Coordinates of C-alpha atoms in Angstrom, one line a residue:
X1 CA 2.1 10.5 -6.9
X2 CA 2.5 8.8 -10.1
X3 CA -0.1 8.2 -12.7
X4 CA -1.0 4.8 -13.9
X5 CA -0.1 5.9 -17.0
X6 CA 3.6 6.3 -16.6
X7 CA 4.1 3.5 -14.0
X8 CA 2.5 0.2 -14.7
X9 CA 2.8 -1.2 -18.2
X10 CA 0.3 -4.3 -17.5
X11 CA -3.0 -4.5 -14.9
X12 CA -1.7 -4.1 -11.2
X13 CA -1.0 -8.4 -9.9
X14 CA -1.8 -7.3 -6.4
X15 CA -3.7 -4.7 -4.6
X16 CA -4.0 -3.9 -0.8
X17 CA -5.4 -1.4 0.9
X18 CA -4.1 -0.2 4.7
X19 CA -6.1 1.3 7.3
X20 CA -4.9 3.5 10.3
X21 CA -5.3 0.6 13.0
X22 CA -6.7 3.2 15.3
X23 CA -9.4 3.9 13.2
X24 CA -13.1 3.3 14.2
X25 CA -14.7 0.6 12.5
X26 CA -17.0 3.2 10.7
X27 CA -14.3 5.3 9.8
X28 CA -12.0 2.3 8.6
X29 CA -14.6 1.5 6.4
X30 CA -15.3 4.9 4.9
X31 CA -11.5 5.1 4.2
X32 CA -11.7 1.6 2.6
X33 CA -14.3 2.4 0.4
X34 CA -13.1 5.8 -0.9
X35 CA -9.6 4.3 -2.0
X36 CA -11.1 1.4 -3.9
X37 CA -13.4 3.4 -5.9
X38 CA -10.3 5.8 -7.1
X39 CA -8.5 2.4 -7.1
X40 CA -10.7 1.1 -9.5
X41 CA -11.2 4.6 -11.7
X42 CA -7.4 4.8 -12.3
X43 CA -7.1 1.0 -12.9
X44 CA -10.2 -0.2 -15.3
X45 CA -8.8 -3.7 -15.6
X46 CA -9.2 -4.3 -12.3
X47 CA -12.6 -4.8 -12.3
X48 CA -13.7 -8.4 -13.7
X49 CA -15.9 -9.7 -16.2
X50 CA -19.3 -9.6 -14.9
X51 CA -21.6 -12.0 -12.8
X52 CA -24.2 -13.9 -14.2
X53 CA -27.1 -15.2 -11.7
X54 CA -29.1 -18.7 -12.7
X55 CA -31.7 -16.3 -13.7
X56 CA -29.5 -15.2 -16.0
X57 CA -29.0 -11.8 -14.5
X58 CA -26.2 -9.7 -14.9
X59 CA -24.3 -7.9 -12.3
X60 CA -20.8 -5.6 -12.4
X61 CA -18.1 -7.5 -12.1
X62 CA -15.7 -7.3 -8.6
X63 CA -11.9 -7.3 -8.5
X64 CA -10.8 -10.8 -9.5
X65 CA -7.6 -10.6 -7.2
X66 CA -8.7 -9.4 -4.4
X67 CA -7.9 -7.0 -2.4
X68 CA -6.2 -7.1 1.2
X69 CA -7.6 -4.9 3.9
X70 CA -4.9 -4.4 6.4
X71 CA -4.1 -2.3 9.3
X72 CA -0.6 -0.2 10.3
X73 CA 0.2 2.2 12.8
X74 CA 0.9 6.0 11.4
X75 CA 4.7 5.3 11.4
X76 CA 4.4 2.3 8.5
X77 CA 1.5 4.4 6.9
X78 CA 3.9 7.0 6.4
X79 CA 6.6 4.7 5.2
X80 CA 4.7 2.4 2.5
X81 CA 3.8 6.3 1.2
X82 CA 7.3 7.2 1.1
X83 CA 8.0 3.9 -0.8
X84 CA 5.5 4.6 -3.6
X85 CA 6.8 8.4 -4.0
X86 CA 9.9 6.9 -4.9
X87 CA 8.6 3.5 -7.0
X88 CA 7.8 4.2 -10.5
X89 CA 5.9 0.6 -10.6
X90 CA 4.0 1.3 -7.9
X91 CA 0.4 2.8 -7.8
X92 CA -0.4 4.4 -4.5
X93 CA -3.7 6.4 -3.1
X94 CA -3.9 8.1 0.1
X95 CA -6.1 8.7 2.2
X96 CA -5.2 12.7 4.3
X97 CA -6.4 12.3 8.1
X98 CA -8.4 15.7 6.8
X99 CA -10.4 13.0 4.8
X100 CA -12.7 13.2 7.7
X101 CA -12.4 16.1 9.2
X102 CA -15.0 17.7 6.5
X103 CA -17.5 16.9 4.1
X104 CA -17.2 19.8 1.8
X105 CA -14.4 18.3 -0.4
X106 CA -13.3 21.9 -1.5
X107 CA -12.6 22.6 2.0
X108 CA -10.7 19.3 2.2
X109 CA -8.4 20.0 -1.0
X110 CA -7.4 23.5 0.9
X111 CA -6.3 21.4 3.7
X112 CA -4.2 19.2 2.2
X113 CA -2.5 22.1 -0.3
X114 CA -1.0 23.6 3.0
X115 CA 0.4 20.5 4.3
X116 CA 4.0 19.1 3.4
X117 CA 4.3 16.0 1.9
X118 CA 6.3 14.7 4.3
X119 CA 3.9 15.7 6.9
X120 CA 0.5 14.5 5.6
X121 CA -0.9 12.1 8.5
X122 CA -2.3 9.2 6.6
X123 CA -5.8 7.6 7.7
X124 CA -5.0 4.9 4.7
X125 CA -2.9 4.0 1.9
X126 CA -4.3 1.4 -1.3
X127 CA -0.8 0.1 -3.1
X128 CA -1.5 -1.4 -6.6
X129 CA 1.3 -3.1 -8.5
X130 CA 4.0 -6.4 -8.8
X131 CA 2.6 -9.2 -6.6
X132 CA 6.2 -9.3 -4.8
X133 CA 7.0 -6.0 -4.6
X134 CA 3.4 -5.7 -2.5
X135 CA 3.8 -8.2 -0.5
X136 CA 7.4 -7.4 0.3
X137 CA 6.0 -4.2 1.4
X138 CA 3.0 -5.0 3.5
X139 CA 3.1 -8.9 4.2
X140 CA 4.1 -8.1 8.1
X141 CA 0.9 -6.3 8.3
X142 CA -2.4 -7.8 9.9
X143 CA -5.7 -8.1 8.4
X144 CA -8.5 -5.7 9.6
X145 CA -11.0 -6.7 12.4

């Protein structure tokens, strides 16, 4: 995958994130939540200026786009991934199927370094980049739940 360094000049327009649709709703989640946060590590400016409450409290800022949560079967899962592989303006985070198959994440990394790329069996995919190119990409897909 590409870094967000080399592939988008300005703050990503549009981001999404896609779910296995035969994912529990417990394990849709956890998927979810693991992409945004490395979404949001390798993309700083997606996170927005920060709340302020009538008490004048201050809270962390959320995403001020947005961010889709959709579902595909493995088939399109494995296709948007093959897409970003081979789009430089395109930021892309996957989510392995052995993701949940441990919670030691050393155990995890082994996993995936014996797996082909072309073979890893995604649980989830989070696409970051040009509003149309995203949409064009996922806007056949249906929202989670």
């Amino acid at each position: 995958m590409n870094t967000p360094a080399t592939l988008l000049s300005s703050s990503p327009e549009r981001c999404v994130i896609v779910i296995n649709q035969q994912l529990t709703a417990g394990h849709a989640a956890n998927a979810a939540a693991v992409m945004a946060l490395t979404l949001g590590q390798r993309h700083p400016s997606l996170v927005g200026a920060p709340l302020i409450d009538a008490d004048h409290r201050e809270h962390p800022g959320l995403i001020p786009i947005g961010i889709s949560v959709l579902v595909a079967d493995s088939e399109q899962l494995t296709q948007l991934h093959q897409h970003v592989l081979n789009d430089d303006e395109m930021d892309g985070i996957i989510f392995p199927v052995e993701g949940q198959q441990t919670t030691d994440y050393a155990a995890f990394r082994e996993a995936v370094a014996i797996v082909p790329t072309g073979n890893l069996a995604l649980l989830g995919i989070a696409l970051a980049g040009k509003k149309k190119v995203v949409r064009k990409l996922t806007g056949k897909l249906g929202l989670l739940g």
